[in-house]
Amino acid sequence: MPPKSTPAAPSQNKSTDRNEYIPSFIAKKPFYIDDATASQDDYLLHQRLQHESSKDSLANQTWYSRGVRAGPAATKFRKGACENCGALTHKVKDCLERRRKKGAKWTGKGIAQDEVVEDVKLGWDAKRDRWNGFEAQQYQEVVNDFEALEEVKKLVADGEEEEGAKYEEETDMGRQQSKATRNLRLREDTAKYLLNLDLESAKYDPKTRSMVDAVESTNELIAEEGFQKASGDAGEFERAQTYAWETQERGDKDKVHLQANPTAGEITRKRKAEEELVKKESQKKALLDKYGPQDAIAVNPLKDAQVTESERYVEYDERGKIKGAPAVAEKSMYPEDVFINNHTSVWGSWWRDFKWGYACCHSVIKNSFCTGVEEITAAEEAERFSKGIDLPGAEEAEASIVVPREIALKEEESAERHMPNAVNAPEKSSMDESRRRLEELKGGVNEAEMEKYRREKTAKNDPMANMLGKDELLS
């Protein structure tokens, strides 16, 4: 019996020999794969699924250890540690402990343990994972709060069921009636078309199935379109029943049952209505005391105005304005028509000779005081005089007064005698300096007049000055 032939061992590198049937765009390595780091045994390594150990997987990523301390605490303060708690892994501005009155740097006591500082390297997917580092144990607190709230709601609901067990046999008019049933039209409501059966009447419109005068009507019993509420005791009973339903649905302390105790329900409803009325009156009084009566408020005439149709044809331009309408000066954001210094026009309302001014007085000084028409007249006269328009003519020169020659010579001599900055006269230059000053002070006053002035003048500090000119004797 021939020995069995052992099968050949499979080749470990099946991709060493290139397959000619694989297209070049699959076998060719991408440009971003470096030849130095590429595999020399498998030329299709870039097409194969990478191993989990070499792949950036989220399952293999680590996260920071929360609240973990490294070893026992130090016994004395170390240089460079936190001045507050004494830990070496952070500074005092990053310390999360309560600020001590005297830090560990100065006391050397209560030095905290160092935190574990880890260097967590995240891959591309781990950096963009919004749930990376999430701990499900933290959400358990939210679940516990929700369950506690549900337990409280369940206890409250059980208590209400026990309290309402007394009224299990109540009629459908009680609190068990649904809101959808109560929102339906009541049988007591009267259709509007039954109010007036006259065929020639215009109060009911069959097309719209509504009353024509419904808008102008002052009837408060109108329930809805086409119907009218029941009046009298039926309407009062309906309002009382609605109030009882609302109190029971809200769970008020003084909730009433109209069939079980109608008297108490009516008294409670009236008392609540009175309280609401008093509350509204007090609120209205407070508003009047704070803002004043409504009569003092200006009524807007366009508040109650209604938009009505008009046969007027209007065209608008590209700016949205009415064509043919008078132009209205637009207001700017700056204050306008502000008159200062008695002016009746604004600065820049008048322009002449390349200068701006006021139109009321033709003044070109911005902050000048306005004198009105007098300033305009004076300016015009000055301008005419400067141009030689108002100078005296030949006729006025002939009508002038003729002065004699002697008088004219004397006036010229006096003018020369009193010429300012002229050379001093000989008698004045030979006079003593002190005497010349005295003569200048006198100004032509003689000695007799000076003596009379000395006798008649009174001093302000003279105690007897008030007695001058009186014939009374002092006692």
PDB file of C-alpha atoms in Angstrom, residues 233-370:
ATOM      1  CA  ASP A 233     -85.084  80.441  33.622  1.00  0.00           C
ATOM      2  CA  ALA A 234     -83.728  78.101  30.955  1.00  0.00           C
ATOM      3  CA  GLY A 235     -80.757  80.384  30.285  1.00  0.00           C
ATOM      4  CA  GLU A 236     -80.123  80.854  33.999  1.00  0.00           C
ATOM      5  CA  PHE A 237     -80.179  77.088  34.533  1.00  0.00           C
ATOM      6  CA  GLU A 238     -77.718  76.622  31.685  1.00  0.00           C
ATOM      7  CA  ARG A 239     -75.267  79.116  33.174  1.00  0.00           C
ATOM      8  CA  ALA A 240     -75.533  77.504  36.604  1.00  0.00           C
ATOM      9  CA  GLN A 241     -74.923  74.042  35.150  1.00  0.00           C
ATOM     10  CA  THR A 242     -71.911  75.281  33.178  1.00  0.00           C
ATOM     11  CA  TYR A 243     -70.430  76.853  36.323  1.00  0.00           C
ATOM     12  CA  ALA A 244     -70.869  73.578  38.240  1.00  0.00           C
ATOM     13  CA  TRP A 245     -69.124  71.620  35.494  1.00  0.00           C
ATOM     14  CA  GLU A 246     -66.204  74.037  35.379  1.00  0.00           C
ATOM     15  CA  THR A 247     -65.649  73.957  39.146  1.00  0.00           C
ATOM     16  CA  GLN A 248     -65.593  70.149  39.157  1.00  0.00           C
ATOM     17  CA  GLU A 249     -63.207  69.942  36.204  1.00  0.00           C
ATOM     18  CA  ARG A 250     -60.812  72.445  37.748  1.00  0.00           C
ATOM     19  CA  GLY A 251     -60.915  70.628  41.071  1.00  0.00           C
ATOM     20  CA  ASP A 252     -61.786  73.702  43.144  1.00  0.00           C
ATOM     21  CA  LYS A 253     -62.132  73.407  46.894  1.00  0.00           C
ATOM     22  CA  ASP A 254     -65.677  74.809  46.796  1.00  0.00           C
ATOM     23  CA  LYS A 255     -66.828  72.779  43.798  1.00  0.00           C
ATOM     24  CA  VAL A 256     -70.560  72.289  43.630  1.00  0.00           C
ATOM     25  CA  HIS A 257     -72.955  69.687  42.262  1.00  0.00           C
ATOM     26  CA  LEU A 258     -76.111  71.194  40.843  1.00  0.00           C
ATOM     27  CA  GLN A 259     -78.302  68.113  41.361  1.00  0.00           C
ATOM     28  CA  ALA A 260     -76.941  67.148  44.783  1.00  0.00           C
ATOM     29  CA  ASN A 261     -77.047  70.626  46.357  1.00  0.00           C
ATOM     30  CA  PRO A 262     -78.603  73.260  44.101  1.00  0.00           C
ATOM     31  CA  THR A 263     -78.945  75.879  46.833  1.00  0.00           C
ATOM     32  CA  ALA A 264     -75.263  75.807  47.736  1.00  0.00           C
ATOM     33  CA  GLY A 265     -74.360  75.917  44.059  1.00  0.00           C
ATOM     34  CA  GLU A 266     -76.494  79.019  43.456  1.00  0.00           C
ATOM     35  CA  ILE A 267     -75.094  80.804  46.532  1.00  0.00           C
ATOM     36  CA  THR A 268     -71.509  79.954  45.566  1.00  0.00           C
ATOM     37  CA  ARG A 269     -72.021  81.152  41.993  1.00  0.00           C
ATOM     38  CA  LYS A 270     -73.472  84.494  43.111  1.00  0.00           C
ATOM     39  CA  ARG A 271     -70.692  84.991  45.650  1.00  0.00           C
ATOM     40  CA  LYS A 272     -68.039  84.320  42.998  1.00  0.00           C
ATOM     41  CA  ALA A 273     -69.742  86.751  40.640  1.00  0.00           C
ATOM     42  CA  GLU A 274     -69.731  89.466  43.299  1.00  0.00           C
ATOM     43  CA  GLU A 275     -66.067  88.827  44.090  1.00  0.00           C
ATOM     44  CA  GLU A 276     -65.161  89.096  40.392  1.00  0.00           C
ATOM     45  CA  LEU A 277     -67.104  92.349  40.142  1.00  0.00           C
ATOM     46  CA  VAL A 278     -65.343  93.810  43.199  1.00  0.00           C
ATOM     47  CA  LYS A 279     -61.983  92.675  41.835  1.00  0.00           C
ATOM     48  CA  LYS A 280     -62.621  94.369  38.483  1.00  0.00           C
ATOM     49  CA  GLU A 281     -63.721  97.589  40.174  1.00  0.00           C
ATOM     50  CA  SER A 282     -60.609  97.654  42.385  1.00  0.00           C
ATOM     51  CA  GLN A 283     -58.381  96.999  39.381  1.00  0.00           C
ATOM     52  CA  LYS A 284     -60.101  99.754  37.423  1.00  0.00           C
ATOM     53  CA  LYS A 285     -59.700 102.155  40.353  1.00  0.00           C
ATOM     54  CA  ALA A 286     -55.993 101.333  40.640  1.00  0.00           C
ATOM     55  CA  LEU A 287     -55.499 102.021  36.944  1.00  0.00           C
ATOM     56  CA  LEU A 288     -57.361 105.334  37.200  1.00  0.00           C
ATOM     57  CA  ASP A 289     -55.250 106.390  40.188  1.00  0.00           C
ATOM     58  CA  LYS A 290     -52.056 105.528  38.329  1.00  0.00           C
ATOM     59  CA  TYR A 291     -52.800 106.764  34.793  1.00  0.00           C
ATOM     60  CA  GLY A 292     -55.667 109.202  35.322  1.00  0.00           C
ATOM     61  CA  PRO A 293     -59.166 109.197  33.849  1.00  0.00           C
ATOM     62  CA  GLN A 294     -59.810 108.176  30.272  1.00  0.00           C
ATOM     63  CA  ASP A 295     -61.242 111.608  29.423  1.00  0.00           C
ATOM     64  CA  ALA A 296     -57.763 113.151  29.569  1.00  0.00           C
ATOM     65  CA  ILE A 297     -56.440 110.734  26.965  1.00  0.00           C
ATOM     66  CA  ALA A 298     -56.595 112.017  23.406  1.00  0.00           C
ATOM     67  CA  VAL A 299     -58.896 109.874  21.331  1.00  0.00           C
ATOM     68  CA  ASN A 300     -57.448 108.690  18.037  1.00  0.00           C
ATOM     69  CA  PRO A 301     -59.984 109.587  15.340  1.00  0.00           C
ATOM     70  CA  LEU A 302     -58.701 106.793  13.084  1.00  0.00           C
ATOM     71  CA  LYS A 303     -59.082 104.110  15.745  1.00  0.00           C
ATOM     72  CA  ASP A 304     -62.714 103.314  14.975  1.00  0.00           C
ATOM     73  CA  ALA A 305     -62.545 104.263  11.334  1.00  0.00           C
ATOM     74  CA  GLN A 306     -63.523 101.522   8.910  1.00  0.00           C
ATOM     75  CA  VAL A 307     -62.038 100.957   5.501  1.00  0.00           C
ATOM     76  CA  THR A 308     -64.743 101.778   2.988  1.00  0.00           C
ATOM     77  CA  GLU A 309     -64.869 101.496  -0.767  1.00  0.00           C
ATOM     78  CA  SER A 310     -64.225 104.533  -2.923  1.00  0.00           C
ATOM     79  CA  GLU A 311     -64.720 105.335  -6.593  1.00  0.00           C
ATOM     80  CA  ARG A 312     -61.656 107.574  -6.667  1.00  0.00           C
ATOM     81  CA  TYR A 313     -59.074 106.412  -9.206  1.00  0.00           C
ATOM     82  CA  VAL A 314     -55.477 106.661  -7.987  1.00  0.00           C
ATOM     83  CA  GLU A 315     -52.227 105.838  -9.753  1.00  0.00           C
ATOM     84  CA  TYR A 316     -48.918 105.244  -8.034  1.00  0.00           C
ATOM     85  CA  ASP A 317     -45.440 105.849  -9.358  1.00  0.00           C
ATOM     86  CA  GLU A 318     -42.376 103.645  -9.023  1.00  0.00           C
ATOM     87  CA  ARG A 319     -41.634 105.092  -5.581  1.00  0.00           C
ATOM     88  CA  GLY A 320     -45.050 104.222  -4.226  1.00  0.00           C
ATOM     89  CA  LYS A 321     -46.353 107.814  -4.153  1.00  0.00           C
ATOM     90  CA  ILE A 322     -49.623 109.031  -5.605  1.00  0.00           C
ATOM     91  CA  LYS A 323     -49.236 110.636  -9.013  1.00  0.00           C
ATOM     92  CA  GLY A 324     -50.333 114.275  -9.132  1.00  0.00           C
ATOM     93  CA  ALA A 325     -50.343 114.678  -5.346  1.00  0.00           C
ATOM     94  CA  PRO A 326     -48.751 117.861  -3.975  1.00  0.00           C
ATOM     95  CA  ALA A 327     -45.151 117.414  -2.946  1.00  0.00           C
ATOM     96  CA  VAL A 328     -44.684 117.289   0.800  1.00  0.00           C
ATOM     97  CA  ALA A 329     -41.348 118.233   2.319  1.00  0.00           C
ATOM     98  CA  GLU A 330     -39.904 115.208   3.998  1.00  0.00           C
ATOM     99  CA  LYS A 331     -38.682 115.502   7.549  1.00  0.00           C
ATOM    100  CA  SER A 332     -35.157 114.487   8.413  1.00  0.00           C
ATOM    101  CA  MET A 333     -33.811 112.895  11.558  1.00  0.00           C
ATOM    102  CA  TYR A 334     -32.471 116.251  12.767  1.00  0.00           C
ATOM    103  CA  PRO A 335     -34.562 118.960  14.542  1.00  0.00           C
ATOM    104  CA  GLU A 336     -36.061 121.445  12.112  1.00  0.00           C
ATOM    105  CA  ASP A 337     -37.537 124.966  12.369  1.00  0.00           C
ATOM    106  CA  VAL A 338     -35.652 125.769  15.579  1.00  0.00           C
ATOM    107  CA  PHE A 339     -35.396 129.588  15.914  1.00  0.00           C
ATOM    108  CA  ILE A 340     -32.787 131.107  18.249  1.00  0.00           C
ATOM    109  CA  ASN A 341     -31.850 134.643  19.328  1.00  0.00           C
ATOM    110  CA  ASN A 342     -35.149 136.285  18.286  1.00  0.00           C
ATOM    111  CA  HIS A 343     -34.830 135.021  14.684  1.00  0.00           C
ATOM    112  CA  THR A 344     -37.943 134.129  12.686  1.00  0.00           C
ATOM    113  CA  SER A 345     -36.055 132.031  10.124  1.00  0.00           C
ATOM    114  CA  VAL A 346     -33.378 129.364  10.311  1.00  0.00           C
ATOM    115  CA  TRP A 347     -29.712 129.690   9.481  1.00  0.00           C
ATOM    116  CA  GLY A 348     -29.123 129.128   5.785  1.00  0.00           C
ATOM    117  CA  SER A 349     -32.466 130.525   4.623  1.00  0.00           C
ATOM    118  CA  TRP A 350     -30.724 133.481   2.916  1.00  0.00           C
ATOM    119  CA  TRP A 351     -27.671 133.533   0.640  1.00  0.00           C
ATOM    120  CA  ARG A 352     -25.780 136.402  -0.928  1.00  0.00           C
ATOM    121  CA  ASP A 353     -22.237 136.979  -2.134  1.00  0.00           C
ATOM    122  CA  PHE A 354     -21.252 133.374  -1.392  1.00  0.00           C
ATOM    123  CA  LYS A 355     -22.356 133.677   2.237  1.00  0.00           C
ATOM    124  CA  TRP A 356     -25.196 132.049   4.132  1.00  0.00           C
ATOM    125  CA  GLY A 357     -27.359 133.953   6.603  1.00  0.00           C
ATOM    126  CA  TYR A 358     -30.799 134.583   8.041  1.00  0.00           C
ATOM    127  CA  ALA A 359     -33.675 135.653   5.793  1.00  0.00           C
ATOM    128  CA  CYS A 360     -35.326 137.676   8.583  1.00  0.00           C
ATOM    129  CA  CYS A 361     -32.453 140.128   9.144  1.00  0.00           C
ATOM    130  CA  HIS A 362     -29.866 139.300   6.402  1.00  0.00           C
ATOM    131  CA  SER A 363     -27.234 138.635   9.046  1.00  0.00           C
ATOM    132  CA  VAL A 364     -24.350 136.415   7.974  1.00  0.00           C
ATOM    133  CA  ILE A 365     -23.171 135.764  11.559  1.00  0.00           C
ATOM    134  CA  LYS A 366     -24.620 132.452  12.723  1.00  0.00           C
ATOM    135  CA  ASN A 367     -25.214 133.169  16.435  1.00  0.00           C
ATOM    136  CA  SER A 368     -26.065 136.879  16.068  1.00  0.00           C
ATOM    137  CA  PHE A 369     -29.115 138.518  17.657  1.00  0.00           C
ATOM    138  CA  CYS A 370     -31.920 139.394  15.258  1.00  0.00           C
TER     139      CYS A 370
END
